[in-house]
Amino acid sequence: DVKVTQSSRYLVKRTGEKVFLECVQDMDHENMFWYRQDPGLGLRLIYFSYDVKMKEKGDIPEGYSVSREKKERFSLILESASTNQTSMYLCASRLTATYGYTFGSGTRLTVV
Amino acid sequence: GQQVMQIPQYQHVQEGEDFTTYCNSSTTLSNIQWYKQRPGGHPVFLIQLVKSGEVKKQKRLTFQFGEAKKNSSLHITATQTTDVGTYFCAGLYTGTASKLTFGTGTRLQVTL
């Protein structure tokens, strides 16, 4: 089974801090994604990556950046955390476009 | 931008009753996927539908893709308490760089 591992299950950070969320997949998947999930809003795409060093903006990229230096790792960076970035963050990977996503367990981030 | 509308937002049924959730898009989809998220969990891929009019079954779950490829449904026959969770559809639009657009989900509660 494919495993997508997110480094933290819960995080509490202060406003203005730089925050790193890490995601690692173990099945050589080409595509990786970062979503945030908020009640009533479903899953919204922040950034995605087709391959190493490639990244594309999703629907809500403002306030975020990403890094994909190695195929298995996709990092989400909050440059200066704000309270409206308090959310559940989900990483996902996929072999190719014809496959479903495998999600990590999520990181619940609280910005105070 | 493209949107996938999903209804109802919430449904409460008694065990043994049937349940259906619907997804609609204003524009044609390339394919549609369905996911289930248990309370406190992460979304898990259930199935992908690609062809116009396609119907697929997984035990008590029946998935349909509309003839025009603009709508889809998930029907659960004789619900069980293990069916509790939120069901998401996710559509893939042609020319969107293979990124899924998620519906807002239908939360299913099943009581004895």
CSV table of C-alpha atoms in Angstrom, one decimal:
chain,number,residue,atom,x,y,z
A,1,ASP,CA,0.0,0.0,0.0
A,2,VAL,CA,1.1,3.5,-0.8
A,3,LYS,CA,1.9,5.5,2.2
A,4,VAL,CA,1.7,9.3,2.4
A,5,THR,CA,3.2,10.5,5.7
A,6,GLN,CA,2.7,14.0,7.1
A,7,SER,CA,5.3,15.0,9.7
A,8,SER,CA,2.9,16.4,12.3
A,9,ARG,CA,-0.6,15.6,13.3
A,10,TYR,CA,-1.1,18.7,15.3
A,11,LEU,CA,0.8,22.0,15.3
A,12,VAL,CA,0.3,25.3,17.1
A,13,LYS,CA,2.2,28.3,15.8
A,14,ARG,CA,2.3,32.0,16.5
A,15,THR,CA,1.2,34.7,14.1
A,16,GLY,CA,4.1,35.8,11.9
A,17,GLU,CA,6.0,32.5,12.3
A,18,LYS,CA,7.4,30.7,9.2
A,19,VAL,CA,5.8,27.2,9.2
A,20,PHE,CA,6.9,24.1,7.3
A,21,LEU,CA,4.6,21.2,6.7
A,22,GLU,CA,6.3,18.1,5.4
A,23,CYS,CA,4.9,15.3,3.3
A,24,VAL,CA,6.6,12.2,2.1
A,25,GLN,CA,5.3,9.4,-0.1
A,26,ASP,CA,7.0,6.0,-0.6
A,27,MET,CA,5.7,4.9,-4.0
A,28,ASP,CA,7.6,6.9,-6.5
A,29,HIS,CA,4.5,9.0,-7.4
A,30,GLU,CA,4.9,11.7,-9.9
A,31,ASN,CA,2.1,14.0,-8.7
A,32,MET,CA,1.8,15.6,-5.3
A,33,PHE,CA,-0.8,18.0,-3.9
A,34,TRP,CA,-1.5,20.2,-0.9
A,35,TYR,CA,-5.1,20.9,0.1
A,36,ARG,CA,-6.6,22.6,3.0
A,37,GLN,CA,-9.9,21.5,4.4
A,38,ASP,CA,-12.3,23.8,6.2
A,39,PRO,CA,-15.9,23.1,7.4
A,40,GLY,CA,-18.4,23.9,4.7
A,41,LEU,CA,-15.8,24.6,2.1
A,42,GLY,CA,-14.6,21.1,1.3
A,43,LEU,CA,-11.0,20.6,0.1
A,44,ARG,CA,-9.3,23.5,-1.6
A,45,LEU,CA,-6.2,23.1,-3.6
A,46,ILE,CA,-3.2,25.2,-2.5
A,47,TYR,CA,-0.4,24.0,-4.7
A,48,PHE,CA,0.6,20.9,-6.7
A,49,SER,CA,3.6,19.4,-8.3
A,50,TYR,CA,4.0,17.1,-11.3
A,51,ASP,CA,7.6,16.3,-10.9
A,52,VAL,CA,10.7,17.3,-9.0
A,53,LYS,CA,11.3,21.1,-8.9
A,54,MET,CA,8.0,21.6,-10.7
A,55,LYS,CA,5.1,23.4,-9.0
A,56,GLU,CA,1.8,24.9,-10.0
A,57,LYS,CA,-0.5,27.2,-8.1
A,58,GLY,CA,-3.8,25.8,-7.1
A,59,ASP,CA,-7.0,27.7,-6.3
A,60,ILE,CA,-5.8,29.4,-3.1
A,61,PRO,CA,-2.0,29.9,-3.2
A,62,GLU,CA,-1.8,33.3,-1.5
A,63,GLY,CA,0.3,33.2,1.7
A,64,TYR,CA,1.8,29.8,0.8
A,65,SER,CA,4.8,28.5,-1.1
A,66,VAL,CA,6.0,24.9,-1.8
A,67,SER,CA,9.2,23.0,-2.4
A,68,ARG,CA,9.9,19.7,-4.1
A,69,GLU,CA,13.6,19.0,-4.2
A,70,LYS,CA,13.1,15.2,-4.2
A,71,LYS,CA,10.4,13.2,-5.8
A,72,GLU,CA,9.2,11.7,-2.5
A,73,ARG,CA,9.0,14.9,-0.6
A,74,PHE,CA,6.6,17.9,-1.0
A,75,SER,CA,6.8,20.7,1.5
A,76,LEU,CA,4.3,23.4,2.2
A,77,ILE,CA,5.6,26.7,3.6
A,78,LEU,CA,3.5,29.4,5.3
A,79,GLU,CA,5.8,32.4,4.9
A,80,SER,CA,4.2,34.4,7.7
A,81,ALA,CA,1.5,32.5,9.5
A,82,SER,CA,-1.8,34.2,10.1
A,83,THR,CA,-4.9,33.2,12.0
A,84,ASN,CA,-6.9,32.7,8.8
A,85,GLN,CA,-4.5,29.9,8.0
A,86,THR,CA,-5.8,27.8,10.9
A,87,SER,CA,-7.0,24.7,9.1
A,88,MET,CA,-6.6,21.0,8.4
A,89,TYR,CA,-3.9,20.6,5.8
A,90,LEU,CA,-3.9,17.4,3.7
A,91,CYS,CA,-1.2,16.2,1.4
A,92,ALA,CA,-1.9,13.7,-1.4
A,93,SER,CA,0.0,11.9,-4.1
A,94,ARG,CA,-1.0,10.1,-7.2
A,95,LEU,CA,0.9,8.0,-9.7
A,96,THR,CA,-0.6,9.6,-12.8
A,97,ALA,CA,-3.8,11.4,-13.8
A,98,THR,CA,-5.7,8.2,-14.3
A,99,TYR,CA,-5.3,7.1,-10.6
A,100,GLY,CA,-7.0,8.2,-7.4
A,101,TYR,CA,-5.3,10.2,-4.8
A,102,THR,CA,-3.7,8.8,-1.7
A,103,PHE,CA,-4.0,11.2,1.2
A,104,GLY,CA,-1.9,11.6,4.3
A,105,SER,CA,-3.5,11.7,7.7
A,106,GLY,CA,-3.5,15.5,7.8
A,107,THR,CA,-1.9,18.2,9.9
A,108,ARG,CA,-4.3,20.3,12.0
A,109,LEU,CA,-2.6,23.7,12.2
A,110,THR,CA,-3.7,26.3,14.7
A,111,VAL,CA,-2.2,29.8,14.4
A,112,VAL,CA,-2.6,31.9,17.5
B,1,GLY,CA,-13.8,28.9,-12.2
B,2,GLN,CA,-15.1,25.3,-12.4
B,3,GLN,CA,-17.2,24.2,-9.5
B,4,VAL,CA,-18.7,20.9,-8.5
B,5,MET,CA,-21.9,21.2,-6.5
B,6,GLN,CA,-22.7,18.4,-4.1
B,7,ILE,CA,-26.1,17.8,-2.4
B,8,PRO,CA,-27.3,17.3,0.3
B,9,GLN,CA,-24.8,18.8,2.7
B,10,TYR,CA,-25.9,16.5,5.4
B,11,GLN,CA,-28.2,13.5,5.8
B,12,HIS,CA,-29.2,11.5,8.8
B,13,VAL,CA,-30.7,8.0,8.2
B,14,GLN,CA,-31.7,5.1,10.2
B,15,GLU,CA,-29.7,1.9,9.7
B,16,GLY,CA,-31.2,-0.1,6.8
B,17,GLU,CA,-32.4,3.0,4.9
B,18,ASP,CA,-30.9,3.9,1.6
B,19,PHE,CA,-28.8,7.0,0.9
B,20,THR,CA,-27.9,9.0,-2.2
B,21,THR,CA,-25.6,11.9,-2.7
B,22,TYR,CA,-25.5,13.9,-6.0
B,23,CYS,CA,-22.8,15.9,-7.8
B,24,ASN,CA,-23.4,18.4,-10.5
B,25,SER,CA,-21.0,20.4,-12.7
B,26,SER,CA,-22.0,23.2,-15.1
B,27,THR,CA,-19.4,22.0,-17.6
B,28,THR,CA,-18.4,18.6,-18.9
B,29,LEU,CA,-16.1,16.5,-16.8
B,30,SER,CA,-13.3,14.3,-18.1
B,31,ASN,CA,-13.9,11.9,-15.2
B,32,ILE,CA,-15.1,11.9,-11.7
B,33,GLN,CA,-13.8,10.2,-8.5
B,34,TRP,CA,-15.5,9.5,-5.2
B,35,TYR,CA,-13.8,9.6,-1.8
B,36,LYS,CA,-15.0,8.7,1.7
B,37,GLN,CA,-13.7,10.4,4.9
B,38,ARG,CA,-14.5,8.9,8.2
B,39,PRO,CA,-14.8,11.2,11.2
B,40,GLY,CA,-11.3,12.3,12.3
B,41,GLY,CA,-9.8,10.6,9.2
B,42,HIS,CA,-8.6,11.5,5.8
B,43,PRO,CA,-10.3,11.0,2.5
B,44,VAL,CA,-9.9,7.6,1.0
B,45,PHE,CA,-10.3,6.9,-2.7
B,46,LEU,CA,-13.3,4.8,-3.6
B,47,ILE,CA,-13.7,4.7,-7.3
B,48,GLN,CA,-13.2,6.5,-10.6
B,49,LEU,CA,-15.8,6.8,-13.4
B,50,VAL,CA,-14.7,7.8,-16.9
B,51,LYS,CA,-17.3,6.8,-19.5
B,52,SER,CA,-20.6,8.5,-20.2
B,53,GLY,CA,-23.4,6.6,-18.5
B,54,GLU,CA,-21.0,4.4,-16.6
B,55,VAL,CA,-22.3,2.5,-13.6
B,56,LYS,CA,-20.1,0.7,-11.1
B,57,LYS,CA,-20.9,-1.2,-8.0
B,58,GLN,CA,-18.9,-1.9,-4.9
B,59,LYS,CA,-21.1,-4.2,-2.6
B,60,ARG,CA,-23.9,-1.9,-1.4
B,61,LEU,CA,-22.5,1.2,-3.1
B,62,THR,CA,-23.6,2.1,-6.7
B,63,PHE,CA,-21.8,4.9,-8.6
B,64,GLN,CA,-23.2,6.5,-11.7
B,65,PHE,CA,-21.8,9.0,-14.2
B,66,GLY,CA,-24.4,10.9,-16.2
B,67,GLU,CA,-24.8,10.6,-20.0
B,68,ALA,CA,-23.6,14.2,-20.5
B,69,LYS,CA,-20.7,13.7,-18.0
B,70,LYS,CA,-21.9,16.6,-16.0
B,71,ASN,CA,-23.3,14.8,-13.0
B,72,SER,CA,-22.8,11.8,-10.8
B,73,SER,CA,-24.3,10.0,-7.9
B,74,LEU,CA,-23.4,7.6,-5.1
B,75,HIS,CA,-26.2,5.4,-3.8
B,76,ILE,CA,-25.8,3.3,-0.7
B,77,THR,CA,-28.4,0.5,-0.2
B,78,ALA,CA,-29.3,-0.5,3.3
B,79,THR,CA,-27.0,1.7,5.2
B,80,GLN,CA,-24.9,0.5,8.1
B,81,THR,CA,-23.2,2.3,10.9
B,82,THR,CA,-19.9,1.7,9.2
B,83,ASP,CA,-21.1,3.9,6.3
B,84,VAL,CA,-20.9,7.0,8.6
B,85,GLY,CA,-18.6,9.7,7.2
B,86,THR,CA,-18.4,12.4,4.6
B,87,TYR,CA,-18.5,11.5,0.9
B,88,PHE,CA,-16.8,13.7,-1.6
B,89,CYS,CA,-17.0,13.7,-5.4
B,90,ALA,CA,-14.1,15.2,-7.3
B,91,GLY,CA,-14.2,16.1,-10.9
B,92,LEU,CA,-11.4,16.3,-13.5
B,93,TYR,CA,-11.9,19.0,-16.2
B,94,THR,CA,-10.2,18.7,-19.5
B,95,GLY,CA,-7.3,21.1,-19.8
B,96,THR,CA,-7.0,21.8,-16.0
B,97,ALA,CA,-3.6,20.1,-15.8
B,98,SER,CA,-5.1,17.0,-14.2
B,99,LYS,CA,-6.0,18.6,-10.9
B,100,LEU,CA,-9.3,17.5,-9.3
B,101,THR,CA,-12.0,19.9,-8.2
B,102,PHE,CA,-13.7,18.6,-5.0
B,103,GLY,CA,-17.3,19.0,-4.1
B,104,THR,CA,-18.1,20.2,-0.7
B,105,GLY,CA,-19.1,16.8,0.5
B,106,THR,CA,-22.1,15.1,2.0
B,107,ARG,CA,-21.9,14.1,5.6
B,108,LEU,CA,-23.8,10.9,6.4
B,109,GLN,CA,-25.0,10.0,9.9
B,110,VAL,CA,-26.5,6.6,10.5
B,111,THR,CA,-28.2,5.7,13.7
B,112,LEU,CA,-29.6,2.4,14.9
